[in-house]
Short mmCIF file of C-alpha atoms in Angstrom, two decimals:
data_model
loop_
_atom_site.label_atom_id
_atom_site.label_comp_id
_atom_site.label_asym_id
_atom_site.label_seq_id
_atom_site.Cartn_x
_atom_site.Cartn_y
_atom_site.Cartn_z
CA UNK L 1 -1.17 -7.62 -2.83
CA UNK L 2 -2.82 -10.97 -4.13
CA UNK L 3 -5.90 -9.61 -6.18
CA UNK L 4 -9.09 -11.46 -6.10
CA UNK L 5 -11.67 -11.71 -9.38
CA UNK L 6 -14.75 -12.54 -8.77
CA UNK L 7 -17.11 -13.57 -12.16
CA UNK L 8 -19.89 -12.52 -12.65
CA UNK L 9 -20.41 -9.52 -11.05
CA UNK L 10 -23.92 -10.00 -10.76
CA UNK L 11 -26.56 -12.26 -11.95
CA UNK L 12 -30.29 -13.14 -11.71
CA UNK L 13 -31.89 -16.55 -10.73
CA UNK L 14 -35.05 -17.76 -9.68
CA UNK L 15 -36.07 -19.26 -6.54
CA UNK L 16 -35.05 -23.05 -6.46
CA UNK L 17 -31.96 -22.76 -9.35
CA UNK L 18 -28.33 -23.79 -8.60
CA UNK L 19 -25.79 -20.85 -8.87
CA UNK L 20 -22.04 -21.03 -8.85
CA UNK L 21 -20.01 -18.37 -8.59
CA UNK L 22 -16.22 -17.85 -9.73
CA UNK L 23 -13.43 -16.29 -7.80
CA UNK L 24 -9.64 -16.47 -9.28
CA UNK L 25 -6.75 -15.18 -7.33
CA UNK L 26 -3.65 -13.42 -9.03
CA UNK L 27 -1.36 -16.15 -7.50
CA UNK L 28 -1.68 -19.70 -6.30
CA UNK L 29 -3.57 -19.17 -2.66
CA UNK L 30 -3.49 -23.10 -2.10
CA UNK L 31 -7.03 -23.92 -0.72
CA UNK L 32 -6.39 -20.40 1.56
CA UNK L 33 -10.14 -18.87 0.61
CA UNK L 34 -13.12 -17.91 2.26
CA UNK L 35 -16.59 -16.87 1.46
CA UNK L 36 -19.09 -14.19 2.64
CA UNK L 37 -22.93 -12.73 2.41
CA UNK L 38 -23.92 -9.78 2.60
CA UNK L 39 -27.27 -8.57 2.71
CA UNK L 40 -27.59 -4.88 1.99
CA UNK L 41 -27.13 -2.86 5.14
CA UNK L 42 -26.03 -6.02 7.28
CA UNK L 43 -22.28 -6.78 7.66
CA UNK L 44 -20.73 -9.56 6.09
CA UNK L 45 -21.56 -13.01 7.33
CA UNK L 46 -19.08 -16.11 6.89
CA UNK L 47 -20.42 -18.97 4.89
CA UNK L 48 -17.04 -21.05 3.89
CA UNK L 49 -13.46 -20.73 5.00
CA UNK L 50 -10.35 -22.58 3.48
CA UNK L 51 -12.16 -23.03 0.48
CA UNK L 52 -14.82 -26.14 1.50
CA UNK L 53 -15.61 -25.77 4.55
CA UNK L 54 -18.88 -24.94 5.97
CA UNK L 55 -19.01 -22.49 8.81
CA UNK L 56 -21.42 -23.89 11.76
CA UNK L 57 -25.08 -22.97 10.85
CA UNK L 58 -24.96 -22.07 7.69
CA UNK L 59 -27.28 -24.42 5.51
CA UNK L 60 -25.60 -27.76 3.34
CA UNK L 61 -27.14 -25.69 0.51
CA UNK L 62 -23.71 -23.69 0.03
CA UNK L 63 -20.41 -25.22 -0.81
CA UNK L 64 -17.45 -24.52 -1.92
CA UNK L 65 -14.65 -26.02 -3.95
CA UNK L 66 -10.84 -25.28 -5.32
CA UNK L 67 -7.55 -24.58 -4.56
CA UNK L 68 -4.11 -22.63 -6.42
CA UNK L 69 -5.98 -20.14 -8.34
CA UNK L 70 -9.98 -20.28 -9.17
CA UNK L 71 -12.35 -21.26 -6.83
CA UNK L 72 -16.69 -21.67 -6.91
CA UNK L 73 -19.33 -21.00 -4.72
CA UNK L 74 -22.13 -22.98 -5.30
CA UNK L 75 -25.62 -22.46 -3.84
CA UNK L 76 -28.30 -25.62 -4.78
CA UNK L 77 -31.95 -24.85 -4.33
CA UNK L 78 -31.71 -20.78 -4.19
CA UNK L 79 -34.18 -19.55 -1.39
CA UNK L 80 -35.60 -16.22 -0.99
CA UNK L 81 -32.56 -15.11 1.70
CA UNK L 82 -29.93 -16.25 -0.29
CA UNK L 83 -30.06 -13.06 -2.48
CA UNK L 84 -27.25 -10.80 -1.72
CA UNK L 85 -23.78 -10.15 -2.39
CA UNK L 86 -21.42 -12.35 -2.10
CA UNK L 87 -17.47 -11.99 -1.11
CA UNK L 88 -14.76 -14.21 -1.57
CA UNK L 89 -11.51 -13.67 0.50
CA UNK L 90 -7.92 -15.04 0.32
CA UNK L 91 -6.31 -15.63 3.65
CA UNK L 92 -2.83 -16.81 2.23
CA UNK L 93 -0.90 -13.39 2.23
CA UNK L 94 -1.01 -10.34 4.15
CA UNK L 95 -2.94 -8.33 3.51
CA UNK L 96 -6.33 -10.29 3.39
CA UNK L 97 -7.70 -9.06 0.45
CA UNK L 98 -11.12 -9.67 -0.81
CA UNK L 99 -12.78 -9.57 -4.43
CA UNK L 100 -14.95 -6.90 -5.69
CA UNK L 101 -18.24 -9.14 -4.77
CA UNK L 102 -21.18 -10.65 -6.86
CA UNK L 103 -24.51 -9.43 -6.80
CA UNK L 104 -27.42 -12.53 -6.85
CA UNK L 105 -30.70 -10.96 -7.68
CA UNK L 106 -34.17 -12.43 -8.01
CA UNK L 107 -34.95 -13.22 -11.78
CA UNK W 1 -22.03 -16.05 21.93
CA UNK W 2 -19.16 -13.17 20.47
CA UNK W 3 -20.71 -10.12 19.87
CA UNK W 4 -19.26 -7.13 18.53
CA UNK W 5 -20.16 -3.23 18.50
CA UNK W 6 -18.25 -0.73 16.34
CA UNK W 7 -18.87 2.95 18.36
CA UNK W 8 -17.50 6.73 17.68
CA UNK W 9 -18.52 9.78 15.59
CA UNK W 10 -20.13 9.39 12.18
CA UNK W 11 -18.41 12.62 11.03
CA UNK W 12 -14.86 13.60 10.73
CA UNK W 13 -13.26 16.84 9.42
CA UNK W 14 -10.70 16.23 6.94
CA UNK W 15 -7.33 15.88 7.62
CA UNK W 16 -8.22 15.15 11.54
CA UNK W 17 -8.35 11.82 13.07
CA UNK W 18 -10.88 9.35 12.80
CA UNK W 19 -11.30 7.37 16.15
CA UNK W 20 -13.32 3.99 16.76
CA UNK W 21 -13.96 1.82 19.48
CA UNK W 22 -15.02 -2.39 19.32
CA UNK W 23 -16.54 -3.27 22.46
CA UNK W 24 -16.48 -7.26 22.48
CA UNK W 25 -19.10 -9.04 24.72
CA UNK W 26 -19.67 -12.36 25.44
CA UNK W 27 -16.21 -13.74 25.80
CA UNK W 28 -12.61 -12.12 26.58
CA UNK W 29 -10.70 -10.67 23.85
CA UNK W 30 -7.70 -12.31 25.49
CA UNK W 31 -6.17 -15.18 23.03
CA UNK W 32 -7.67 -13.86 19.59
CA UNK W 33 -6.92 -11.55 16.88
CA UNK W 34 -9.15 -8.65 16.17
CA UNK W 35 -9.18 -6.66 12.72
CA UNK W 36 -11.05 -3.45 11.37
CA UNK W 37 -12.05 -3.85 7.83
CA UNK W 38 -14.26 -1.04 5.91
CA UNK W 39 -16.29 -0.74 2.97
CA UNK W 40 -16.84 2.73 0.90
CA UNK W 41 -20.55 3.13 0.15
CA UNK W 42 -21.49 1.00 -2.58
CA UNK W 43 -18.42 -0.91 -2.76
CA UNK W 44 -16.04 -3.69 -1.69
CA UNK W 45 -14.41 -4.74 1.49
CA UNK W 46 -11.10 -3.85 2.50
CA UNK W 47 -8.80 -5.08 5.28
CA UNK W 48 -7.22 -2.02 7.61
CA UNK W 49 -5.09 -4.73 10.05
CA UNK W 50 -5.12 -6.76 12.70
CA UNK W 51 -3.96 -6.76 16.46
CA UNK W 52 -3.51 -9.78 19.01
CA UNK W 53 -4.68 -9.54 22.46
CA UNK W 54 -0.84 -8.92 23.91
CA UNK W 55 -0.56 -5.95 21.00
CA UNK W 56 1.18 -7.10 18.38
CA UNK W 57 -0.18 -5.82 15.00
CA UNK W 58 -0.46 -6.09 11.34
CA UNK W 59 -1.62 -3.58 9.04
CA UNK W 60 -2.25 -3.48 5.44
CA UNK W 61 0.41 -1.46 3.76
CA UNK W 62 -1.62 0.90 1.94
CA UNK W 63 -3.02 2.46 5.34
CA UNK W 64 0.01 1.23 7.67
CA UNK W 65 1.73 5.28 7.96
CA UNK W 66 -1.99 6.59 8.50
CA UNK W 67 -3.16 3.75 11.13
CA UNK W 68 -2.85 2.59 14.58
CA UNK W 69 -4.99 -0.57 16.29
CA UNK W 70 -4.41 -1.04 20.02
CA UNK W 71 -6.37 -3.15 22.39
CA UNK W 72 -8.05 -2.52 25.93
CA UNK W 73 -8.07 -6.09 27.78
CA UNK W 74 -9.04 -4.02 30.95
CA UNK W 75 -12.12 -3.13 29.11
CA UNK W 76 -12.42 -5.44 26.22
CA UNK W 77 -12.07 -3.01 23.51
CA UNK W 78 -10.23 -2.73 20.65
CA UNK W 79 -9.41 0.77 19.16
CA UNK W 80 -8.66 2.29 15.17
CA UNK W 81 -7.10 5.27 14.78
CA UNK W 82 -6.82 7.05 11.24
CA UNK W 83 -4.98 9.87 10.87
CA UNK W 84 -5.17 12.94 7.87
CA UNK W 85 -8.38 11.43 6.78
CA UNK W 86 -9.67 12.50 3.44
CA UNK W 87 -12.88 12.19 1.65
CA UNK W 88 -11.61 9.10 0.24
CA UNK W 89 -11.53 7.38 4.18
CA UNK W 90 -15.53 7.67 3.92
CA UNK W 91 -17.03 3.90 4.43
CA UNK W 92 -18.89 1.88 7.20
CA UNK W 93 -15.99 0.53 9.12
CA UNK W 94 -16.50 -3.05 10.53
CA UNK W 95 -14.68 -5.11 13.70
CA UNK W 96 -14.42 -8.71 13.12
CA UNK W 97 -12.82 -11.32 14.87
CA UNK W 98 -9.76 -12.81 12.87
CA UNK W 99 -10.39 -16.74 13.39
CA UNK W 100 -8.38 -19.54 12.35
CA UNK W 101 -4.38 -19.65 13.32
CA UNK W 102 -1.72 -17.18 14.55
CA UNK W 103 -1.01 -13.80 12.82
CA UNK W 104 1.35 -15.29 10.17
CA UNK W 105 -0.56 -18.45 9.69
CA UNK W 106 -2.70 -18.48 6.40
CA UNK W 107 -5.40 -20.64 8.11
CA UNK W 108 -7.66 -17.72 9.07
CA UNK W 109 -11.28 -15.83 8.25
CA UNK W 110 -13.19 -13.05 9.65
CA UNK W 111 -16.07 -14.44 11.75
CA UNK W 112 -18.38 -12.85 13.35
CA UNK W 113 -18.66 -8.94 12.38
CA UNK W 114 -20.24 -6.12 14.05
CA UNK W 115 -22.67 -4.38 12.57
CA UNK W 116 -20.77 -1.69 11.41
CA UNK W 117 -20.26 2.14 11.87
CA UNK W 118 -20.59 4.80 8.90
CA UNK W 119 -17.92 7.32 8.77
CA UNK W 120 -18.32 10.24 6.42
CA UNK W 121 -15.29 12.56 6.71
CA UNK W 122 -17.16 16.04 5.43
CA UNK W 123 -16.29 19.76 5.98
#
């Protein structure tokens, strides 16, 4: 299995920052990764897929960038809802396997 | 829009059979791939398998001689079976829709989820 690293595992920020967060696959995954929020209790929510991509409704506030091994997340202009946990996901081998997630927590 | 509902028990003896059911509204399962993913309390994500409308599956290899996905298009349901559970099967076990491309295509994400079901396999 293709094992995902997510860095760090959790962090603090304050309402307005820029965050980026780090995933790095075990192999080269091309641009084959998604990312996720979760908000505790919820169920995961897509945010990006194939690494840049913004899922439909989710706010130009996210992006996402890289391909082969290490990949960011990258949230301008934190708001209150965007703490969580976030997921990223590689879609290039089966099976889908997903990194251990990073907490965001108000500072 | 796709919405999906995990249902069953939320207790399972160990070393019986935990049973789920996704119930899929707001457009036919027919044409997509649909996957059960769970998460042990206070942890990550991890993918069980997927299964295409015409019941072809995939399953992650770690689980694959416990599990068994099958599909209802009659009803629009899609079923997980886990057999000789243990303790360590406990989690909130989620349906999600496997978007993107075909089952061995690497273009693909899970999107939308349901809300999930807890599962504690207790004595």
């Amino acid at each position: 299995d293709i094992q995902m690293t997510q860095s760090p595992s959790s962090l603090s920020a304050s309402v307005g920052d820029r965050v980026t967060i780090t995933c790095r696959s075990s192999q080269r995954i091309s641009s084959f990764l998604n990312w996720y929020q979760q908000k505790p209790g919820k169920a995961p929510k897509l945010l990006i897929y194939a690494s840049s991509r913004l899922q439909s409704g989710v706010p130009s506030r996210f992006s996402g960038s890289g391909s082969g091994t290490d990949f960011t997340l990258t949230i301008r202009s934190l708001q209150v809802e965007d703490f969580a946990t976030y997921y990223c996901q590689q879609s290039y081998n089966n099976p889908p396997t997903f990194g251990q997630g990073t907490k965001l927590g108000i500072k | 829009q796709v919405q999906l509902q995990e249902s069953g028990p939320g207790l399972v003896k160990p070393s019986e059979t935990l049973s789920l059911i996704c119930t899929v509204s707001g457009d036919s399962i027919s044409n997509y791939y649909w996957s059960w993913i769970r998460q042990p309390p206070g942890k990550g994500l991890e993918s069980i398998g997927y299964i295409y409308y015409s019941g072809s599956t995939n399953y992650n290899p770690s689980l694959k001689s416990r599990v068994t996905i099958s599909v209802d298009t009659s009803k629009n349901q899609i079923s997980l079976k886990l057999r000789s559970v243990t303790a360590a099967d406990t989690a909130v076990y989620y349906c999600a829709k496997r978007d993107g491309g075909g089952s061995s295509s690497p273009y693909s994400w899970f999107d939308p989820w349901g809300q999930g079901i807890l599962v504690t396999v207790s004595s």
